[in-house]
Coordinates of C-alpha atoms and ligand atoms in Angstrom, one line a residue:
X73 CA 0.9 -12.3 22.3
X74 CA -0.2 -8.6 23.0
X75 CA -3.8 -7.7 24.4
X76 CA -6.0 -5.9 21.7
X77 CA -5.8 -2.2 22.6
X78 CA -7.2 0.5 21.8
X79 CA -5.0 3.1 23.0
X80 CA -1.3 3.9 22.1
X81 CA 0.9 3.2 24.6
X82 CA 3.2 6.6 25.5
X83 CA 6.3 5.7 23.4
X84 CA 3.7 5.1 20.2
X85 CA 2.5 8.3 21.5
X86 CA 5.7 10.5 21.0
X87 CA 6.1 8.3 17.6
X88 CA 2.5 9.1 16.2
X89 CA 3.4 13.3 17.9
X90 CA 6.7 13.3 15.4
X91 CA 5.6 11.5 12.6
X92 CA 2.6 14.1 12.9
X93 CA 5.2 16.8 13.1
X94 CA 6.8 15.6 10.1
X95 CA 3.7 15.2 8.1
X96 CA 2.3 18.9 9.1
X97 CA 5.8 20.7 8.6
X98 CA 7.3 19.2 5.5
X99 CA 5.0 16.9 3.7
X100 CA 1.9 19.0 3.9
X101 CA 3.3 22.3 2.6
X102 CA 4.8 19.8 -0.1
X103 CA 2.1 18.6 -1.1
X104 CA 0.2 20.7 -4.0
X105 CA 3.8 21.4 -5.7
X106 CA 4.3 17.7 -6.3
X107 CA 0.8 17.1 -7.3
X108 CA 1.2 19.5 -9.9
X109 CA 4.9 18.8 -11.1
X110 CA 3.3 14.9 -11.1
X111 CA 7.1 13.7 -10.1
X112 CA 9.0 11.8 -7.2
X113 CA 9.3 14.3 -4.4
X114 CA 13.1 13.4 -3.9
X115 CA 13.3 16.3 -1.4
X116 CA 11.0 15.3 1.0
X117 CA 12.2 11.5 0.7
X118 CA 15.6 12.7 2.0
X119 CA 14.4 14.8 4.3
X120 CA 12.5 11.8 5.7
X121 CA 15.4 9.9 5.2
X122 CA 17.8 12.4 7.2
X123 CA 14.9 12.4 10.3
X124 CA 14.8 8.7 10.0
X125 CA 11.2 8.4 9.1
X126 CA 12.9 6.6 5.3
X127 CA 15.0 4.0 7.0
X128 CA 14.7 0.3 7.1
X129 CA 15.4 0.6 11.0
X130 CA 11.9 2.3 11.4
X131 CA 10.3 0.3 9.5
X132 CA 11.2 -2.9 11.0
X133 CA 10.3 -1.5 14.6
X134 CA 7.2 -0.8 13.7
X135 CA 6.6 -4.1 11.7
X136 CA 7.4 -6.0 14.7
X137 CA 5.5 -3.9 16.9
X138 CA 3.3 -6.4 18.9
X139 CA 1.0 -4.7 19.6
X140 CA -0.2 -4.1 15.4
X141 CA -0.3 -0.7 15.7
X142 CA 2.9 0.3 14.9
X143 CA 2.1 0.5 10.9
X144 CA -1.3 1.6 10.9
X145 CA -0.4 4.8 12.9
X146 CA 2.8 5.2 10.5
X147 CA 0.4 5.1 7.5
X148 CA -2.3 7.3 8.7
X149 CA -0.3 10.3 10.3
X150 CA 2.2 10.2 6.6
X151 CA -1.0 9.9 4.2
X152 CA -2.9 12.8 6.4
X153 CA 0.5 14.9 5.8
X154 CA -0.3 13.9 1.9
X155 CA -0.7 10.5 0.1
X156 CA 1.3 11.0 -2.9
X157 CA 4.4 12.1 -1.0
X158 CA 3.0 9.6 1.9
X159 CA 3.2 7.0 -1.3
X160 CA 6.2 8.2 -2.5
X161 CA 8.1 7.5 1.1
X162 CA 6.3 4.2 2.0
X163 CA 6.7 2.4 -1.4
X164 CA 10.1 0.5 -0.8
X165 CA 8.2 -1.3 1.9
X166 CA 5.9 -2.9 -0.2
X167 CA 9.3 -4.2 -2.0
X168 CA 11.0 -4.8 1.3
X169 CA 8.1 -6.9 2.5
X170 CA 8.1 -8.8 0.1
X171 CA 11.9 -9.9 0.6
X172 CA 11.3 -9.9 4.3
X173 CA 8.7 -12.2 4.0
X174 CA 10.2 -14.8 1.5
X175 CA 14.0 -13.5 1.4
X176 CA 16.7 -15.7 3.1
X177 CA 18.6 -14.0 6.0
X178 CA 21.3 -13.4 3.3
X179 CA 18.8 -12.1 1.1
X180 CA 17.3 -9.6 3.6
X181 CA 20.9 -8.2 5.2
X182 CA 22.1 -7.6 1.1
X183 CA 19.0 -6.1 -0.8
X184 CA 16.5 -4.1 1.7
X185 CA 19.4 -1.7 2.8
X186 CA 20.4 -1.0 -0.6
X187 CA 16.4 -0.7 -1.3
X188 CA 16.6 2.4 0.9
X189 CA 20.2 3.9 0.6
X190 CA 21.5 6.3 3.0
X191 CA 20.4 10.3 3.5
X192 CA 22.9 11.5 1.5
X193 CA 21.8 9.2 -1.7
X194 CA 18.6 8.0 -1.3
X195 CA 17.0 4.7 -2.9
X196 CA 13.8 3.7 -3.6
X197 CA 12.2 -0.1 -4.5
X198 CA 9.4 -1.3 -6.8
X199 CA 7.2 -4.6 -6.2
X200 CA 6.1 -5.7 -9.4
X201 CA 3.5 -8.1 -9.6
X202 CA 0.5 -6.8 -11.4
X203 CA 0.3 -6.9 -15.3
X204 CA -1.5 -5.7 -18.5
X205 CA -3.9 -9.1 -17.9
X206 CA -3.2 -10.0 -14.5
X207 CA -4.8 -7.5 -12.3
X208 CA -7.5 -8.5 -10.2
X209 CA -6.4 -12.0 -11.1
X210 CA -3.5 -12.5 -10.1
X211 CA -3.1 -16.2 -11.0
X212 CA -3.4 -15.9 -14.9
X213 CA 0.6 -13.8 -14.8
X214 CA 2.5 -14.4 -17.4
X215 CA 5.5 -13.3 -16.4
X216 CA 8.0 -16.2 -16.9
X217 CA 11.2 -17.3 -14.9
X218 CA 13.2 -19.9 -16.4
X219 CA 16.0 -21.2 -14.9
X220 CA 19.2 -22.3 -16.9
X221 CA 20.8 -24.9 -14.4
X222 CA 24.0 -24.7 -16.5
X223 CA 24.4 -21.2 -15.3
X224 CA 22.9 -20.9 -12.0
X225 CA 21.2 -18.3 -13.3
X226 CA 16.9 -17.4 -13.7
X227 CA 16.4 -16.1 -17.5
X228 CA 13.0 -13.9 -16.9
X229 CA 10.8 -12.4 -19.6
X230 CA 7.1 -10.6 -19.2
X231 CA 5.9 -6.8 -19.1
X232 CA 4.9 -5.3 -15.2
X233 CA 2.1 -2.8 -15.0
X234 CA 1.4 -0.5 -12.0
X235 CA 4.6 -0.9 -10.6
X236 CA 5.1 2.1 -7.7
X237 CA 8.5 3.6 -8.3
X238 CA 9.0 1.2 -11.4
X239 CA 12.2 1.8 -13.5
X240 CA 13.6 4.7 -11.2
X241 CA 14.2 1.7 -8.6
X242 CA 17.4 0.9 -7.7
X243 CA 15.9 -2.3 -6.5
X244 CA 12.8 -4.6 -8.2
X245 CA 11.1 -7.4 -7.0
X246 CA 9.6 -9.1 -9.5
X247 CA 7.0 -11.7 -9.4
X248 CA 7.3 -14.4 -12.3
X249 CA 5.8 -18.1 -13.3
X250 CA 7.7 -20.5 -12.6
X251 CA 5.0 -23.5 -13.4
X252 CA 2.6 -22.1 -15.0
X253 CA 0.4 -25.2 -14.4
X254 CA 0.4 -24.4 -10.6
X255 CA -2.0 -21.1 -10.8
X256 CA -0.4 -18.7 -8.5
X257 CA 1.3 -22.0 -5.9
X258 CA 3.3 -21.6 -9.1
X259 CA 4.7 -18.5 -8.8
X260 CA 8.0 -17.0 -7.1
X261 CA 9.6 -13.7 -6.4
X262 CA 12.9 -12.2 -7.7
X263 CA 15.5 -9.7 -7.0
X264 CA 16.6 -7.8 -9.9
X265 CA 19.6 -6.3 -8.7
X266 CA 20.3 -2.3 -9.6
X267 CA 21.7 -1.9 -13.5
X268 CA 20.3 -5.4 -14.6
X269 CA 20.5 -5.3 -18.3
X270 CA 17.0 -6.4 -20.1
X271 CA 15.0 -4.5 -17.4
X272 CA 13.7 -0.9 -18.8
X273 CA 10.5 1.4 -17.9
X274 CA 7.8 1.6 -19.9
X275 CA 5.0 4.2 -20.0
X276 CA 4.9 6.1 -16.8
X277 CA 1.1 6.6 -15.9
X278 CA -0.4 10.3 -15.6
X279 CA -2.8 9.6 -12.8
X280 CA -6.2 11.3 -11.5
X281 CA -4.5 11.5 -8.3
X282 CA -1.7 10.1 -5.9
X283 CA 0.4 12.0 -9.0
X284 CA 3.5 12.3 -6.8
X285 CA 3.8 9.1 -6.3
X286 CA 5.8 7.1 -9.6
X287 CA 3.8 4.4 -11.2
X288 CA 5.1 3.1 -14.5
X289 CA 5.1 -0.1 -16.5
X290 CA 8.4 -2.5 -16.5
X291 CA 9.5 -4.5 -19.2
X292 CA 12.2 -7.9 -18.7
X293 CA 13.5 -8.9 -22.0
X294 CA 15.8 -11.9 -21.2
X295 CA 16.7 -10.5 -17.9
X296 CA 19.5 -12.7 -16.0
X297 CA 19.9 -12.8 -12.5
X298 CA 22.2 -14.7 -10.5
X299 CA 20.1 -18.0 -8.5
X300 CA 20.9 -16.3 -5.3
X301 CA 18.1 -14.0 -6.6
X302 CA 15.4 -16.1 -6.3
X303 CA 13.7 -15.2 -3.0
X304 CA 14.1 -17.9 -0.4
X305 CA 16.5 -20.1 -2.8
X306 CA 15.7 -22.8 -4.9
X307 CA 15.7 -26.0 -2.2
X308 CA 12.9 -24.0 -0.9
X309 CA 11.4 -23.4 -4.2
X310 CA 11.3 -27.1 -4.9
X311 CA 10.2 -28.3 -2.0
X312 CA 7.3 -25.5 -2.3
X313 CA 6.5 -26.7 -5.6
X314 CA 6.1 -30.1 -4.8
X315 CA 3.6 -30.0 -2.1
X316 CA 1.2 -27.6 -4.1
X317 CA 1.4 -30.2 -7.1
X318 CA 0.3 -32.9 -4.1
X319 CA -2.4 -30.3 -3.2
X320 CA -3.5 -29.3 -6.6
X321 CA -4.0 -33.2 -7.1
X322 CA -6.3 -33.7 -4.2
X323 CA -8.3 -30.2 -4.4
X324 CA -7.5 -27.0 -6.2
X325 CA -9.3 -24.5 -4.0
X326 CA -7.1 -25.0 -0.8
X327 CA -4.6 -24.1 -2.8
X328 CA -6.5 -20.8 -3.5
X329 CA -7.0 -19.4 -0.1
X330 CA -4.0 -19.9 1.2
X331 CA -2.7 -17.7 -1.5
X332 CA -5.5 -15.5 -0.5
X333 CA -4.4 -15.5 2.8
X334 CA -1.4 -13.7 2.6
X335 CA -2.8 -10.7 1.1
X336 CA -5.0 -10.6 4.6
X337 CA -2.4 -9.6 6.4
X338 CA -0.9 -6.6 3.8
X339 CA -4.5 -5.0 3.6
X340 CA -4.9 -3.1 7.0
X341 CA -1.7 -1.1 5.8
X342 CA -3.9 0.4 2.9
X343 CA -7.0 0.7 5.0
X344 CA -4.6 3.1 7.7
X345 CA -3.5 5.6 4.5
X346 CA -7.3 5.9 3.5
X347 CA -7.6 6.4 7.6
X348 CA -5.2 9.2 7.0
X349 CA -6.6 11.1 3.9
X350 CA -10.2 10.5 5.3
X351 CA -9.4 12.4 8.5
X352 CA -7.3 15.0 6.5
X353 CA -10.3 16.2 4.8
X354 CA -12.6 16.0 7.6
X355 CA -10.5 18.0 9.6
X356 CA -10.6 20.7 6.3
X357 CA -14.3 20.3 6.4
X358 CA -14.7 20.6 10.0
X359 CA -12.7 24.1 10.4
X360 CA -14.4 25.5 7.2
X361 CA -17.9 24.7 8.2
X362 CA -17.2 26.9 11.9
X363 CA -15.5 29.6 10.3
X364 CA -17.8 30.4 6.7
X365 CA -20.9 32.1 7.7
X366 CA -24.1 32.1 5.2
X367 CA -27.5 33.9 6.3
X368 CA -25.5 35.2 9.5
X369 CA -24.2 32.0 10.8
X370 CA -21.2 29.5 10.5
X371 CA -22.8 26.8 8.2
X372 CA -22.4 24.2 10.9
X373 CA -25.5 25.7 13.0
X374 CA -27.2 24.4 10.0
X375 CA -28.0 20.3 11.0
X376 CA -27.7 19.2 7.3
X377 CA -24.2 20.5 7.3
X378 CA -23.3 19.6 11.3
X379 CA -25.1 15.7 10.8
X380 CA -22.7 15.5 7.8
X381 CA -19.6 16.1 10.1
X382 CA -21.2 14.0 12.5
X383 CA -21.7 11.0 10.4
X384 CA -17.7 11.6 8.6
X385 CA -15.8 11.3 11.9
X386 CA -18.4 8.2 13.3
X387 CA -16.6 6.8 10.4
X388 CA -13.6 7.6 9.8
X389 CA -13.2 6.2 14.1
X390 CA -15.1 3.1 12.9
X391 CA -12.9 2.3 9.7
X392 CA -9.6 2.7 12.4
X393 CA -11.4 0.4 14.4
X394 CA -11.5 -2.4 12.1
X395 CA -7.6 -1.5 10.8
X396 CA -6.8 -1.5 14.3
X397 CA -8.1 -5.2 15.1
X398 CA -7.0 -6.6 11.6
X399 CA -3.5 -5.2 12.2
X400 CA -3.5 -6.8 15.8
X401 CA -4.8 -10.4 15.1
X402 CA -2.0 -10.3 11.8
X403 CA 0.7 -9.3 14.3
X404 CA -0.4 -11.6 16.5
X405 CA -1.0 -14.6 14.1
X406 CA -4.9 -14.9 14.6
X407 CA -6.6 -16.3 12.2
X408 CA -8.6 -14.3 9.8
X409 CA -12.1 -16.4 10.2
X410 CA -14.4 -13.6 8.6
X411 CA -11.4 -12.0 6.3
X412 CA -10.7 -9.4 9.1
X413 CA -8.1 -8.0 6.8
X414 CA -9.9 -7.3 3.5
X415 CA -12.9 -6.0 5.5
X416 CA -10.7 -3.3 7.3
X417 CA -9.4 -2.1 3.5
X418 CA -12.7 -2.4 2.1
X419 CA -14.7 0.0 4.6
X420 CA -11.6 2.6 5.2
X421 CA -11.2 2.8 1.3
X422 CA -14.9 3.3 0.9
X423 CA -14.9 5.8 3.9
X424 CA -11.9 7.8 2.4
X425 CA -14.0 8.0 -0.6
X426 CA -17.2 9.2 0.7
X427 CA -15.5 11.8 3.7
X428 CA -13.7 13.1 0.8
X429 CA -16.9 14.2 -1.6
X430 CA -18.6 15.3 1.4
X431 CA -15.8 17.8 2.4
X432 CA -15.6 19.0 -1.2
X433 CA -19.8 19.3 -0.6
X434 CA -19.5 21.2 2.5
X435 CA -16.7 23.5 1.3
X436 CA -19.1 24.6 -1.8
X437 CA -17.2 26.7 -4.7
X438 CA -13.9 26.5 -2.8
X439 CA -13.8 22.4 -2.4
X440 CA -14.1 21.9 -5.9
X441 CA -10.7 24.4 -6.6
X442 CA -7.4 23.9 -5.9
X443 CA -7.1 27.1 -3.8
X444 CA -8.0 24.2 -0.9
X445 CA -7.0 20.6 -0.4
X446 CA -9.8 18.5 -0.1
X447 CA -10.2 18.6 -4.0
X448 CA -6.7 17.0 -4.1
X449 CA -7.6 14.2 -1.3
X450 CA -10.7 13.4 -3.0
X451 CA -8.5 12.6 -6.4
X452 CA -6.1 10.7 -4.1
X453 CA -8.9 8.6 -2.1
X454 CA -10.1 7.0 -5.5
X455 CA -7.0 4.9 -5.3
X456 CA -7.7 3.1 -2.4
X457 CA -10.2 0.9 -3.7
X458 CA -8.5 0.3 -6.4
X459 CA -5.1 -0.7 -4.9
X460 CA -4.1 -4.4 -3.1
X461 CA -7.6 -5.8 -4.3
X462 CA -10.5 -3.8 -5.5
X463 CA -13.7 -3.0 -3.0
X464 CA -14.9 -5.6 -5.2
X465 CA -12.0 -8.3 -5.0
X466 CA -12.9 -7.6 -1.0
X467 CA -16.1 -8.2 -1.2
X468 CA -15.7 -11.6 -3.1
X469 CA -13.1 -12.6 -0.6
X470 CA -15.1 -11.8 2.4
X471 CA -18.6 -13.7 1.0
X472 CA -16.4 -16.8 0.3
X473 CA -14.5 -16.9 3.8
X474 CA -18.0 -16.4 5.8
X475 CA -19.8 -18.7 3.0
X476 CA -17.2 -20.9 2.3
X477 CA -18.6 -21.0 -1.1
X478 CA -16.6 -20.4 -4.1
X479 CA -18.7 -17.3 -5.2
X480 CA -17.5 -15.6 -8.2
Ligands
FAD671 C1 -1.5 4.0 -8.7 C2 -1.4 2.5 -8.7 C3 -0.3 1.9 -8.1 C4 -0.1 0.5 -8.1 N1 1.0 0.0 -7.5 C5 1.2 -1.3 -7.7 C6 2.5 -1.9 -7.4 O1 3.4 -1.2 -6.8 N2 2.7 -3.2 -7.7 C7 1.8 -4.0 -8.3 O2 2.1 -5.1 -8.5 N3 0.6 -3.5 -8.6 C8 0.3 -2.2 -8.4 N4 -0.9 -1.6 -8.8 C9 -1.9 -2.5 -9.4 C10 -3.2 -2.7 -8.7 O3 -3.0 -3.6 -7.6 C11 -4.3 -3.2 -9.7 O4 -4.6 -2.0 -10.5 C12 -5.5 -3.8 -9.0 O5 -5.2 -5.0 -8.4 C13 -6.7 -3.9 -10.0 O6 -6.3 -4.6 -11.2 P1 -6.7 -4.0 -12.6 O7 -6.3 -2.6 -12.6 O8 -6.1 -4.8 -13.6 O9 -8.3 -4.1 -12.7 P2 -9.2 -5.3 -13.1 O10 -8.7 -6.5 -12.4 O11 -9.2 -5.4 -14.6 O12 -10.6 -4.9 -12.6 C14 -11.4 -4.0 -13.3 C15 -12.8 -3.9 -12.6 O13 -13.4 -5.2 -12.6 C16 -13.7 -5.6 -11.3 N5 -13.6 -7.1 -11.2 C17 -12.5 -7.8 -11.6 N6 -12.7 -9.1 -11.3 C18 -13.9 -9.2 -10.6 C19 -14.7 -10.2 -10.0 N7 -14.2 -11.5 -10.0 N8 -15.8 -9.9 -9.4 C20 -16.3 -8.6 -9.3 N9 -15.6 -7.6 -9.9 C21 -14.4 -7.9 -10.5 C22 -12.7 -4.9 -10.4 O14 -13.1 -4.8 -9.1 C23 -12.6 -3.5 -11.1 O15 -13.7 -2.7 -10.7 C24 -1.1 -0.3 -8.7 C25 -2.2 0.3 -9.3 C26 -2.4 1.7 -9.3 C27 -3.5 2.3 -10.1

């Protein structure tokens, strides 16, 4: 197990200095274009993908990086470049996660590279889980898998909503019932290979912000895939199935949290890209306030506009902070006794949002135009507490795990 830390060590160091490099030089001069044309940035995701920043291999390094901080610094210095494109470049590893953490080693060595492609024809993946009436609540899907033993094959039918990069992926996983009277110990995740017939996009969303980023609906309509699709194989599956019926019999809510607890460990990741836009603006805010002068001074020799400054960076430190530890102890397979995770994503979602409006505040006419950037972050920050469980989904999940009551 790796000490907590609070310090990159020197080869994070030179990783956070190029990623930072990459984020300033290509993604931020990006970033208004793509904003505006509200469409995948395939550019910059080959350009990342040339560098090595879009790769499975980087990825996976900083996954496994003991120390937890490997993906928090990834997220923040790519969503400080811009979080649509940022979005845009880190959506397959939602997908890839998801095989990595269920997938068979079979599984993981045939779909995540072709999830990503290669430089010169670059891929991207979609994680589909939420739906029209399955949001927040993510046991009432009704997305169905059925499978038809005759054929070794799982029949699945259902509409996806939300889904980053859904229907221009050459790779979904999907996320489908497969006993409905199991709540969500009844569901299971599946590879729909690239070309699938019965999988189409539906609507693609025009967003408030994030716009570069892809988010569409996906519709299955008696989509076949082969068994070797179902995500840690069916032996698995069965044996899976079995002990949550045992579970179910002798107390539904057990079964709940340890559902819950899964998420935990995902939610930091979000909490680093609000880290990222948060400081972006700041850093807008704090330049503009020394160099715009108003009754003869910079604005920042005036306290209401220095304390604001002062009370944005206290906490856009503190909201890394609690990223920071929640990607450590998830690393490091600690136990999240006070839901270390959610709390992380709830106050750097909440911080992104504030530190945005008050950098759009301190740049007066100018913030609120798109002559300047921190109007754009602030439309992009709304997501944050919207995305892998609301502020208020956090909340709840928090007040049970200290309570231990089932609050709703
Ligand atoms: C841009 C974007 C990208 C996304 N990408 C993906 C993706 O790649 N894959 C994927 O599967 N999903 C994705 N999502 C879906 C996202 O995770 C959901 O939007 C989110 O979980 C909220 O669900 P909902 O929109 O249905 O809101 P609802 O669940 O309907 O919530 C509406 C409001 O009610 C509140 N609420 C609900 N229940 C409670 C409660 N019990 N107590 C208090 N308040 C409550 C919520 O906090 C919220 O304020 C994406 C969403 C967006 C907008």
């Amino acid at each position: 197990m790796a000490e907590f830390t609070m310090e990159l060590n020197d080869e994070q160091k030179e990783v956070r200095d190029w990623l930072h490099g990459f984020a300033a030089d290509v993604i931020r001069p990006a970033a208004a274009e793509w904003d505006e044309r509200e469409e995948t940035p395939w550019p910059v995701i080959q350009e990342a993908a040339k560098v090595g920043i879009y790769s499975l291999d980087f990825y996976a390094q900083q996954y496994f990086d003991a120390t937890g901080l490997g993906i928090p610094m990834t997220m923040e210095e790519l969503f400080w470049g811009d979080a649509g494109i940022a979005l845009s470049i880190v959506g397959t590893g939602l997908a890839a996660v998801g095989v990595l953490a269920n997938g068979t080693e079979e599984q993981i060595g045939t779909w995540i590279p072709q999830m990503y492609g290669d430089a010169h024809d670059v891929k991207v993946a979609a994680f589909c889980s939420s739906e029209p009436d399955a949001g927040s609540d993510v046991a009432s899907l009704r997305t169905r898998a059925v499978y038809d033993e005759a054929k070794d094959e799982w029949v699945i039918n259902g509409t996806k909503t939300w889904a980053t990069n859904g229907g221009i992926a050459n790779v979904h996983v999907v996320v489908a019932v497969v006993d409905p009277d199991l709540g969500s110990k009844g569901h299971a995740s599946f590879i729909v290979p690239p070309g699938t017939p019965g999988l189409s996009q539906g609507q693609k969303f025009k967003k408030h912000g994030i716009r570069a980023s892809h988010t569409a609906e996906v519709v299955l309509e008696d989509v076949r895939v082969p068994g070797s699709c179902l995500l840690g194989g069916k032996e698995k599956l069965d044996e899976r199935l079995a002990r949550a019926r045992e579970k179910a019999k002798k107390g539904g809510e057990r079964v709940k949290n340890a559902a819950m607890a899964t998420f935990e460990a995902s939610r930091p990741a979000v909490g680093a890209m609000a880290v990222g836009t948060a400081r972006a603006a700041y850093e807008v805010a704090l330049e503009y306030a020394q160099t715009r002068e108003q009754f003869g001074r910079p604005i920042i020799d005036n306290q209401g506009v220095a304390f604001q400054l002062a009370d944005m960076r206290t906490r856009i430190d503190a909201a890394r902070l609690l990223v920071w530890r929640a990607s450590w102890m998830a690393v490091n397979g600690k136990p999240f006794t006070a839901a270390e995770g959610s709390m992380s994503k709830l106050f750097a979602s909440e911080t992104a949002k504030e530190v945005t409006a008050q950098a759009i505040q301190i740049l007066g006419g100018n913030g609120y135009t798109r002559e300047y950037p921190v109007e754009r972050m602030h439309r992009d920050a709304a997501i944050y507490t919207i995305f892998e469980g609301t502020s208020e989904i956090q909340r709840l999940v928090i007040a049970r795990t200290l309570s231990g009551m089932p609050i709703r």
